Amino acid sequence: GKWLAARRTLAEAEALAGEDAFYFPHHCDFRGRIYPMPSSGLNIQGPDLARSLLEFAGGQVIGGRDESAVGWLAAYVAKMFKAAASGKTFAERIAWTRENGPLLRRIAEDPLGNRQEWIAAADQPWLALAAAIEWVRYLDTGQGFVTHLPVFIDGSANGLQHFAALTRDADLAVSVNLIGGQDRPQDIYAEVAGQMTEELRRCADEARGDSSAKQWLKVFASGEVPRAFAKRVVMTAAYGVTTGTIMSFAGELLNELDPKGRVIAVAGEERKEARVWLAKMVRRVLASPSTAMASVQGGRLASAETFMKWLGAVTTKASSGTGGMEWTTPSGWPWVLSYGRMERARVDARFREAEGGPPTRATAWLLEESDTKLSRQTQRASAPSNFIHGLDASALVFALGIMQERGVSGVGVIHDCVGGLATEMEAISVAVREGFVMLYAENDPVRSFYRAARRQAVDPDAIAEPPERGAFDVSEVLESRYFFA
């Protein structure tokens, strides 16, 4: 499947390579999130390979006195090489790229010949290769180099950033880089990964000697829980992660790190037991008062958890007398949450196995989503994520409007990931911050959602008032260099 997807992507790229420029029409989904309409893999929201093949048709000159643009390109190159990205300041990223010119040149000029260095250094190897090639071209050309590479910045746990702004929780805001003046970016993913590693080692020590913990430490060749795994847990924790979800993440991790079962056998119950053990360990870490993600009273996720529960309850009550929950996002998009109950449908079929032979009968049961009966459970569970997605879409729309007013020539968007030319990244970075502040300073999504729920509920008085909020001033985001980084 991966091979076919890669071939399809490369074939499409080859077909379009002769064009001076081409465009991706986009559409919005029911939350207002923006997606490229072409269904093929070759688009800016595609996998690593597809994204690495795309660049802006209109390049701009970089170098000379424009040190800011060179800095943005260098910082992005370091970001693509994981050794220089996590928790590093922009200055440290730029320094890493300048100091590692020989490594980048080896990878750019002969990636297959230096495959071990290349793959080991990058989480997304194709994007990293594209970045290395662009940097080497800049070094070789110097002043007057025309850059076409999209340079991307990402939100720091964007779902939690929105919850921090919604709840005005200053402690959570610090953890997800909403506060200005910080010396270096906070990395909640790395922090949680470190806390998971500590718990894993504690379980595996001589006194406890937990065999499952020892197995997982062998799976993690570095002896540490990967940041990428912690990132998946943290991102879903923003919407109420379940033990089953963590188990599925653990299974994917095993398939990646121990595909042949050298540490944990593929056959039998051993892998299932290992997944269950890791999921329980992760849940224990998340609930610990000392963890960055503690969901107990006083923990950094407590305010977000309270707000998630309120969203689920309000959405369920507002949906009871309607075809779903309807709300208009701050950008004016008609947001509708309407998940039908899954019902069994019987399908009978007859077919002939051979010419002239008797027909064979078969019966199958399929699950279909009802268009008349809502699923209260799904409405409740999906409300937090879809509400946040409606807000991040609105923040992006506001930011795009600001970019257009200021003459930004091109931009690529992947929800909470925004990219442009290095020469325009300073303007894009400012616009992203201003769009987020506009979302919360000029609007009150909490009150507007509450009013929409009261209008639709059979019993408006059953809609609870929003939870109390803190004193965080969202305008501080304007001074946060690492809000998107």
Coordinates of C-alpha atoms in Angstrom, one line a residue:
G1 CA 0.0 0.0 0.0
K2 CA 2.8 2.4 0.8
W3 CA 4.6 1.5 -2.4
L4 CA 1.5 2.2 -4.5
A5 CA 0.8 5.5 -2.7
A6 CA 4.4 6.6 -3.3
R7 CA 4.3 5.6 -7.0
R8 CA 1.0 7.5 -7.4
T9 CA 2.4 10.6 -5.8
L10 CA 5.6 10.5 -7.9
A11 CA 3.6 9.9 -11.1
E12 CA 1.4 12.9 -10.4
A13 CA 4.5 15.1 -9.6
E14 CA 6.1 14.0 -12.9
A15 CA 3.0 15.0 -14.8
L16 CA 2.9 18.4 -13.2
A17 CA 6.6 19.1 -13.2
G18 CA 6.6 21.0 -16.5
E19 CA 3.9 23.5 -15.4
D20 CA 5.1 27.0 -14.4
A21 CA 2.5 26.9 -11.6
F22 CA -0.6 25.0 -10.5
Y23 CA -3.2 25.6 -7.8
F24 CA -5.0 23.6 -5.2
P25 CA -8.7 24.5 -4.8
H26 CA -9.7 24.1 -1.2
H27 CA -13.0 23.4 0.7
C28 CA -14.1 23.7 4.3
D29 CA -15.6 20.9 6.3
F30 CA -18.4 21.2 8.9
R31 CA -16.1 22.8 11.4
G32 CA -14.7 25.3 8.9
R33 CA -11.3 23.5 8.6
I34 CA -9.6 24.0 5.3
Y35 CA -8.6 21.1 3.1
P36 CA -7.2 20.8 -0.5
M37 CA -9.9 19.3 -2.7
P38 CA -7.7 16.9 -4.9
S39 CA -8.0 13.5 -3.3
S40 CA -4.6 12.3 -4.5
G41 CA -1.6 12.2 -2.2
L42 CA 0.1 15.1 -3.8
N43 CA -1.0 18.1 -1.8
I44 CA 0.3 20.3 1.0
Q45 CA -1.6 18.2 3.6
G46 CA -0.3 14.9 2.2
P47 CA 2.4 12.6 3.7
D48 CA 6.1 13.4 4.0
L49 CA 7.0 12.5 0.5
A50 CA 4.2 14.6 -1.1
R51 CA 4.9 17.7 0.9
S52 CA 8.6 17.5 0.1
L53 CA 7.9 17.6 -3.6
L54 CA 6.0 20.9 -3.5
E55 CA 7.4 24.4 -3.5
F56 CA 6.1 27.9 -4.2
A57 CA 6.1 28.8 -7.9
G58 CA 7.0 32.4 -7.2
G59 CA 10.3 32.5 -5.3
Q60 CA 11.9 35.4 -3.6
V61 CA 15.5 36.6 -3.1
I62 CA 17.1 35.6 0.2
G63 CA 20.4 36.7 1.6
G64 CA 22.4 39.9 1.7
R65 CA 21.1 42.2 4.3
D66 CA 18.0 40.1 4.9
E67 CA 19.3 38.3 7.9
S68 CA 15.8 37.6 9.2
A69 CA 14.9 35.5 6.1
V70 CA 18.2 33.5 6.3
G71 CA 17.5 32.9 10.0
W72 CA 14.0 31.6 9.3
L73 CA 15.4 29.2 6.7
A74 CA 18.2 28.0 9.0
A75 CA 15.8 27.5 11.9
Y76 CA 13.4 25.5 9.7
V77 CA 16.3 23.3 8.5
A78 CA 17.2 22.5 12.1
K79 CA 13.6 21.8 13.0
M80 CA 13.4 19.1 10.3
F81 CA 16.4 17.4 11.9
K82 CA 15.1 16.2 15.2
A83 CA 18.4 16.6 17.0
A84 CA 18.1 20.3 16.8
A85 CA 14.3 20.9 17.2
S86 CA 12.8 19.9 20.5
G87 CA 13.0 22.7 23.1
K88 CA 15.6 24.7 21.3
T89 CA 15.5 28.4 20.9
F90 CA 15.5 30.0 17.4
A91 CA 19.1 31.1 18.0
E92 CA 20.2 27.5 18.9
R93 CA 18.4 26.1 15.8
I94 CA 20.1 28.6 13.5
A95 CA 23.5 27.9 15.1
W96 CA 22.9 24.1 14.7
T97 CA 22.3 24.5 10.9
R98 CA 25.4 26.7 10.4
E99 CA 27.6 24.3 12.4
N100 CA 26.3 21.2 10.6
G101 CA 26.9 22.4 7.1
P102 CA 29.1 19.3 6.2
L103 CA 26.4 16.9 7.4
L104 CA 23.7 18.7 5.5
R105 CA 25.8 18.8 2.3
R106 CA 26.5 15.0 2.5
I107 CA 22.8 14.3 2.9
A108 CA 21.8 16.8 0.1
E109 CA 24.4 15.6 -2.4
D110 CA 24.1 11.8 -1.8
P111 CA 21.1 10.9 0.4
L112 CA 21.3 7.2 -0.4
G113 CA 25.0 7.0 0.1
N114 CA 24.6 8.7 3.5
R115 CA 21.2 7.0 4.2
Q116 CA 22.1 6.0 7.8
E117 CA 22.9 9.6 8.8
W118 CA 19.9 11.0 6.9
I119 CA 17.3 8.6 8.3
A120 CA 18.6 8.7 11.8
A121 CA 18.6 12.5 11.9
A122 CA 15.0 13.1 10.7
D123 CA 11.5 12.1 11.7
Q124 CA 10.2 13.2 8.3
P125 CA 13.1 12.3 6.0
W126 CA 11.8 13.6 2.7
L127 CA 11.0 17.0 4.2
A128 CA 14.4 17.0 5.9
L129 CA 16.1 16.2 2.6
A130 CA 14.3 19.1 0.8
A131 CA 15.4 21.4 3.6
A132 CA 19.0 20.3 3.4
I133 CA 19.0 20.7 -0.4
E134 CA 17.7 24.2 -0.1
W135 CA 20.2 25.2 2.5
V136 CA 23.1 23.8 0.5
R137 CA 21.9 25.7 -2.6
Y138 CA 21.8 28.9 -0.5
L139 CA 25.4 28.3 0.7
D140 CA 26.6 27.7 -2.8
T141 CA 24.8 30.7 -4.3
G142 CA 25.1 33.3 -1.5
Q143 CA 23.6 36.7 -1.9
G144 CA 20.9 36.7 -4.6
F145 CA 19.7 33.1 -4.0
V146 CA 16.0 32.7 -4.8
T147 CA 14.2 30.5 -2.3
H148 CA 11.1 28.5 -3.2
L149 CA 10.9 26.2 -0.2
P150 CA 7.9 26.3 2.1
V151 CA 9.0 27.0 5.7
F152 CA 6.5 25.8 8.3
I153 CA 5.7 26.8 11.9
D154 CA 3.5 24.6 14.2
G155 CA 1.4 25.4 17.2
S156 CA 2.7 24.1 20.5
A157 CA 0.0 21.5 21.5
N158 CA -2.5 23.7 19.6
G159 CA -5.6 22.0 21.2
L160 CA -4.3 22.9 24.7
Q161 CA -3.4 26.4 23.5
H162 CA -7.1 26.9 22.7
F163 CA -8.2 25.4 26.0
A164 CA -5.7 27.8 27.8
A165 CA -7.3 30.8 26.1
L166 CA -10.8 29.5 26.6
T167 CA -10.4 28.9 30.3
R168 CA -7.9 31.8 30.7
D169 CA -5.7 29.4 32.6
A170 CA -2.3 31.2 33.1
D171 CA -0.5 28.0 34.3
L172 CA -1.6 26.0 31.2
A173 CA -0.8 29.0 29.0
V174 CA 2.9 28.9 30.2
S175 CA 3.1 25.2 29.3
V176 CA 2.0 25.8 25.7
N177 CA 3.9 29.0 24.9
L178 CA 1.1 31.6 25.1
I179 CA 3.2 33.8 27.4
G180 CA 5.7 36.3 26.0
G181 CA 9.2 36.8 27.3
Q182 CA 10.1 33.2 27.8
D183 CA 13.8 32.4 27.3
R184 CA 13.2 29.2 25.5
P185 CA 10.1 27.3 24.1
Q186 CA 8.3 25.0 26.5
D187 CA 8.0 21.5 25.1
I188 CA 5.1 19.7 26.9
Y189 CA 5.6 16.7 24.6
A190 CA 9.2 16.2 25.7
E191 CA 8.3 16.9 29.3
V192 CA 5.6 14.2 29.4
A193 CA 7.9 11.8 27.5
G194 CA 10.5 12.3 30.2
Q195 CA 8.0 11.6 33.0
M196 CA 6.9 8.4 31.2
T197 CA 10.5 7.4 31.0
E198 CA 11.0 8.0 34.7
E199 CA 8.0 5.8 35.6
L200 CA 9.1 3.1 33.2
R201 CA 12.6 3.0 34.8
R202 CA 11.1 3.0 38.2
C203 CA 9.0 -0.1 37.4
A204 CA 12.0 -1.8 35.9
D205 CA 14.4 -1.3 38.7
E206 CA 15.8 -4.1 40.7
A207 CA 13.4 -3.7 43.6
R208 CA 10.3 -3.9 41.5
G209 CA 11.7 -5.9 38.5
D210 CA 8.6 -5.5 36.4
S211 CA 9.2 -7.7 33.3
S212 CA 6.9 -5.7 31.1
A213 CA 8.8 -2.5 31.9
K214 CA 12.1 -4.2 31.1
Q215 CA 10.6 -5.4 27.7
W216 CA 9.5 -1.8 26.8
L217 CA 12.9 -0.4 27.7
K218 CA 14.4 -2.9 25.3
V219 CA 11.9 -1.9 22.6
F220 CA 13.0 1.8 23.1
A221 CA 16.6 1.3 21.9
S222 CA 17.5 4.7 23.5
G223 CA 16.0 3.6 26.8
E224 CA 13.6 6.6 26.7
V225 CA 10.0 6.9 25.7
P226 CA 9.9 8.6 22.2
R227 CA 8.7 12.2 22.2
A228 CA 6.6 11.3 19.1
F229 CA 4.6 8.8 21.2
A230 CA 4.1 11.3 24.1
K231 CA 3.0 13.9 21.5
R232 CA 0.2 11.6 20.2
V233 CA -1.0 11.0 23.8
V234 CA -0.8 14.7 24.7
M235 CA -2.6 15.8 21.5
T236 CA -5.5 13.4 22.2
A237 CA -5.5 14.2 25.9
A238 CA -6.7 17.6 24.9
Y239 CA -9.9 16.0 23.8
G240 CA -10.2 13.2 26.4
V241 CA -7.9 10.3 25.6
T242 CA -9.1 6.8 26.4
T243 CA -7.1 3.7 27.5
G244 CA -8.1 2.0 24.2
T245 CA -6.7 4.9 22.2
I246 CA -3.3 4.7 24.0
M247 CA -3.3 0.9 23.4
S248 CA -3.7 1.5 19.7
F249 CA -0.8 4.0 19.8
A250 CA 1.3 1.4 21.7
G251 CA 0.5 -1.3 19.0
E252 CA 1.6 1.1 16.2
L253 CA 4.8 1.8 18.2
L254 CA 5.5 -1.9 18.5
N255 CA 4.9 -2.4 14.8
E256 CA 7.4 0.4 14.1
L257 CA 10.2 -0.4 16.6
D258 CA 9.8 -4.2 17.0
P259 CA 8.1 -5.4 13.8
K260 CA 9.6 -9.0 13.8
G261 CA 9.0 -9.6 17.5
R262 CA 12.6 -9.8 18.6
V263 CA 11.7 -8.3 22.0
I264 CA 7.9 -8.9 22.3
A265 CA 6.5 -11.8 20.4
V266 CA 4.1 -11.1 17.5
A267 CA 2.1 -14.3 18.0
G268 CA 0.0 -15.1 21.1
E269 CA -1.1 -12.7 23.8
E270 CA 2.2 -11.2 24.6
R271 CA 1.8 -8.1 22.5
K272 CA -1.7 -7.5 23.8
E273 CA -0.5 -7.7 27.4
A274 CA 2.4 -5.4 26.6
R275 CA 0.0 -2.8 25.1
V276 CA -2.3 -3.0 28.1
W277 CA 0.6 -2.6 30.5
L278 CA 1.9 0.5 28.7
A279 CA -1.5 2.1 28.4
K280 CA -2.0 1.6 32.2
M281 CA 1.4 3.1 32.9
V282 CA 0.7 6.1 30.7
R283 CA -2.7 6.7 32.4
R284 CA -0.9 6.5 35.8
V285 CA 1.6 9.2 34.6
L286 CA -1.2 11.4 33.3
A287 CA -3.0 11.3 36.6
S288 CA 0.0 11.9 38.8
P289 CA 0.0 15.4 40.5
S290 CA 3.6 15.9 39.4
T291 CA 3.1 15.4 35.7
A292 CA 2.7 18.1 33.2
M293 CA -0.6 16.7 32.1
A294 CA -2.1 15.9 35.6
S295 CA -5.9 15.7 35.4
V296 CA -6.3 15.8 39.2
Q297 CA -7.4 18.9 41.0
G298 CA -4.7 21.5 40.7
G299 CA -3.0 19.8 37.7
R300 CA -2.2 21.7 34.6
L301 CA -4.9 20.0 32.6
A302 CA -7.6 20.4 35.2
S303 CA -9.2 23.5 33.7
A304 CA -9.3 22.0 30.2
E305 CA -10.8 18.7 31.6
T306 CA -13.6 20.7 33.3
F307 CA -14.3 22.6 30.2
M308 CA -14.3 19.4 28.1
K309 CA -17.0 17.9 30.3
W310 CA -19.1 21.1 30.1
L311 CA -18.9 21.1 26.3
G312 CA -20.0 17.4 26.1
A313 CA -22.9 17.9 28.5
V314 CA -24.1 21.1 26.9
T315 CA -23.9 19.6 23.4
T316 CA -25.9 16.5 24.4
K317 CA -28.7 18.6 26.0
A318 CA -28.8 21.1 23.1
S319 CA -29.1 18.2 20.6
S320 CA -32.0 16.5 22.3
G321 CA -34.7 18.5 20.5
T322 CA -33.0 19.1 17.2
G323 CA -31.2 17.4 14.4
G324 CA -27.9 18.2 16.1
M325 CA -26.1 21.1 17.7
E326 CA -25.7 24.2 15.5
W327 CA -23.4 27.1 16.2
T328 CA -21.8 29.9 14.2
T329 CA -18.0 30.1 14.7
P330 CA -16.4 33.4 15.2
S331 CA -15.3 33.5 11.6
G332 CA -19.0 33.1 10.6
W333 CA -18.9 29.5 9.5
P334 CA -22.1 27.4 10.2
W335 CA -20.8 24.6 12.5
V336 CA -23.1 21.6 12.8
L337 CA -22.5 18.6 15.1
S338 CA -24.9 15.8 14.1
Y339 CA -23.6 12.2 14.5
G340 CA -26.2 9.6 13.8
R341 CA -26.6 6.4 15.9
M342 CA -24.9 3.4 14.3
E343 CA -27.5 0.8 13.4
R344 CA -27.2 -2.7 11.9
A345 CA -28.5 -3.2 8.4
R346 CA -28.9 -6.7 6.8
V347 CA -27.7 -7.3 3.3
D348 CA -28.6 -10.4 1.4
A349 CA -26.8 -11.4 -1.7
R350 CA -26.9 -14.2 -4.3
F351 CA -24.2 -15.0 -6.8
R352 CA -23.1 -17.9 -9.0
E353 CA -19.7 -19.5 -8.4
A354 CA -19.6 -21.1 -11.9
E355 CA -21.5 -20.9 -15.1
G356 CA -24.7 -23.0 -14.8
G357 CA -24.0 -23.8 -11.1
P358 CA -26.5 -23.3 -8.3
P359 CA -26.6 -19.8 -6.8
T360 CA -24.8 -19.2 -3.5
R361 CA -26.5 -17.2 -0.9
A362 CA -24.7 -14.9 1.6
T363 CA -25.9 -12.6 4.4
A364 CA -23.9 -9.8 5.9
W365 CA -24.6 -7.3 8.6
L366 CA -23.4 -3.8 8.0
L367 CA -23.3 -0.8 10.3
E368 CA -25.0 2.3 9.0
E369 CA -25.2 5.8 10.5
S370 CA -28.9 6.8 11.1
D371 CA -30.0 10.1 9.5
T372 CA -32.9 10.3 12.0
K373 CA -31.6 9.2 15.4
L374 CA -28.7 11.0 17.0
S375 CA -26.0 9.1 19.0
R376 CA -25.9 10.9 22.4
Q377 CA -22.7 9.2 23.3
T378 CA -20.9 10.3 20.1
Q379 CA -22.3 13.8 20.4
R380 CA -20.9 14.1 23.9
A381 CA -17.5 12.5 23.1
S382 CA -16.9 14.5 19.9
A383 CA -18.0 17.9 21.1
P384 CA -14.6 19.0 22.6
S385 CA -12.5 18.1 19.6
N386 CA -15.0 19.5 17.0
F387 CA -15.4 22.8 19.0
I388 CA -11.6 23.3 19.2
H389 CA -11.3 22.5 15.5
G390 CA -13.9 25.2 14.7
L391 CA -11.9 27.6 16.7
D392 CA -8.5 26.8 15.2
A393 CA -10.2 27.1 11.8
S394 CA -11.5 30.6 12.7
A395 CA -8.1 31.7 14.0
L396 CA -6.5 30.6 10.7
V397 CA -9.1 32.5 8.7
F398 CA -8.4 35.7 10.7
A399 CA -4.7 35.2 10.2
L400 CA -5.1 34.6 6.4
G401 CA -7.0 37.8 6.1
I402 CA -4.2 39.7 7.9
M403 CA -1.6 38.1 5.6
Q404 CA -3.6 39.1 2.5
E405 CA -3.8 42.7 3.7
R406 CA 0.0 42.8 4.3
G407 CA 0.8 41.4 0.9
V408 CA 2.0 37.9 1.7
S409 CA 2.4 36.2 -1.7
G410 CA 1.6 32.6 -0.8
V411 CA 0.9 30.3 2.1
G412 CA 0.3 26.6 2.8
V413 CA -1.9 25.5 5.7
I414 CA -2.3 22.2 7.6
H415 CA -4.7 23.3 10.4
D416 CA -2.3 24.3 13.2
C417 CA 0.7 24.3 10.8
V418 CA 1.3 27.3 8.5
G419 CA 4.1 27.7 6.0
G420 CA 5.4 30.4 3.6
L421 CA 8.6 31.6 2.0
A422 CA 11.4 32.4 4.4
T423 CA 11.3 36.0 3.3
E424 CA 7.7 36.3 4.5
M425 CA 7.8 34.2 7.6
E426 CA 8.2 37.1 10.0
A427 CA 5.0 38.6 8.6
I428 CA 3.2 35.2 8.7
S429 CA 4.3 34.6 12.3
V430 CA 2.9 37.9 13.4
A431 CA -0.3 37.4 11.5
V432 CA -0.8 34.0 13.2
R433 CA -0.5 35.5 16.6
E434 CA -2.8 38.4 15.8
G435 CA -5.4 36.1 14.3
F436 CA -5.4 34.0 17.6
V437 CA -5.8 37.2 19.7
M438 CA -8.5 38.5 17.4
L439 CA -10.4 35.2 18.0
Y440 CA -10.5 35.6 21.8
A441 CA -10.1 39.4 22.3
E442 CA -12.8 40.5 19.8
N443 CA -15.0 37.4 20.3
D444 CA -16.2 35.3 23.2
P445 CA -16.7 31.7 21.8
V446 CA -17.7 30.4 25.2
R447 CA -20.6 32.7 25.6
S448 CA -21.7 32.4 22.0
F449 CA -21.7 28.6 22.2
Y450 CA -23.6 28.8 25.5
R451 CA -26.3 31.1 23.9
A452 CA -26.6 28.8 20.8
A453 CA -27.1 25.8 23.1
R454 CA -29.9 27.5 25.1
R455 CA -31.7 28.5 21.9
Q456 CA -31.8 24.9 20.7
A457 CA -32.4 23.0 24.0
V458 CA -35.9 21.7 24.8
D459 CA -35.3 23.0 28.3
P460 CA -32.9 26.1 28.1
D461 CA -32.5 26.2 31.9
A462 CA -30.9 22.7 31.7
I463 CA -27.9 24.3 29.9
A464 CA -25.3 24.9 32.6
E465 CA -23.4 28.1 32.8
P466 CA -19.8 27.9 31.5
P467 CA -17.1 27.0 34.1
E468 CA -15.4 29.8 35.9
R469 CA -12.4 31.2 34.0
G470 CA -9.0 32.5 35.2
A471 CA -7.3 35.8 34.7
F472 CA -4.9 35.1 31.7
D473 CA -4.9 37.9 29.2
V474 CA -4.8 36.4 25.7
S475 CA -3.2 39.6 24.3
E476 CA 0.1 38.3 25.8
V477 CA 0.2 35.9 22.8
L478 CA 1.3 38.9 20.7
E479 CA 4.7 38.8 22.6
S480 CA 5.1 35.1 22.5
R481 CA 7.9 34.2 20.0
Y482 CA 7.3 30.5 20.4
F483 CA 3.4 30.4 20.1
F484 CA 3.9 28.9 16.6
A485 CA 7.5 27.8 16.1

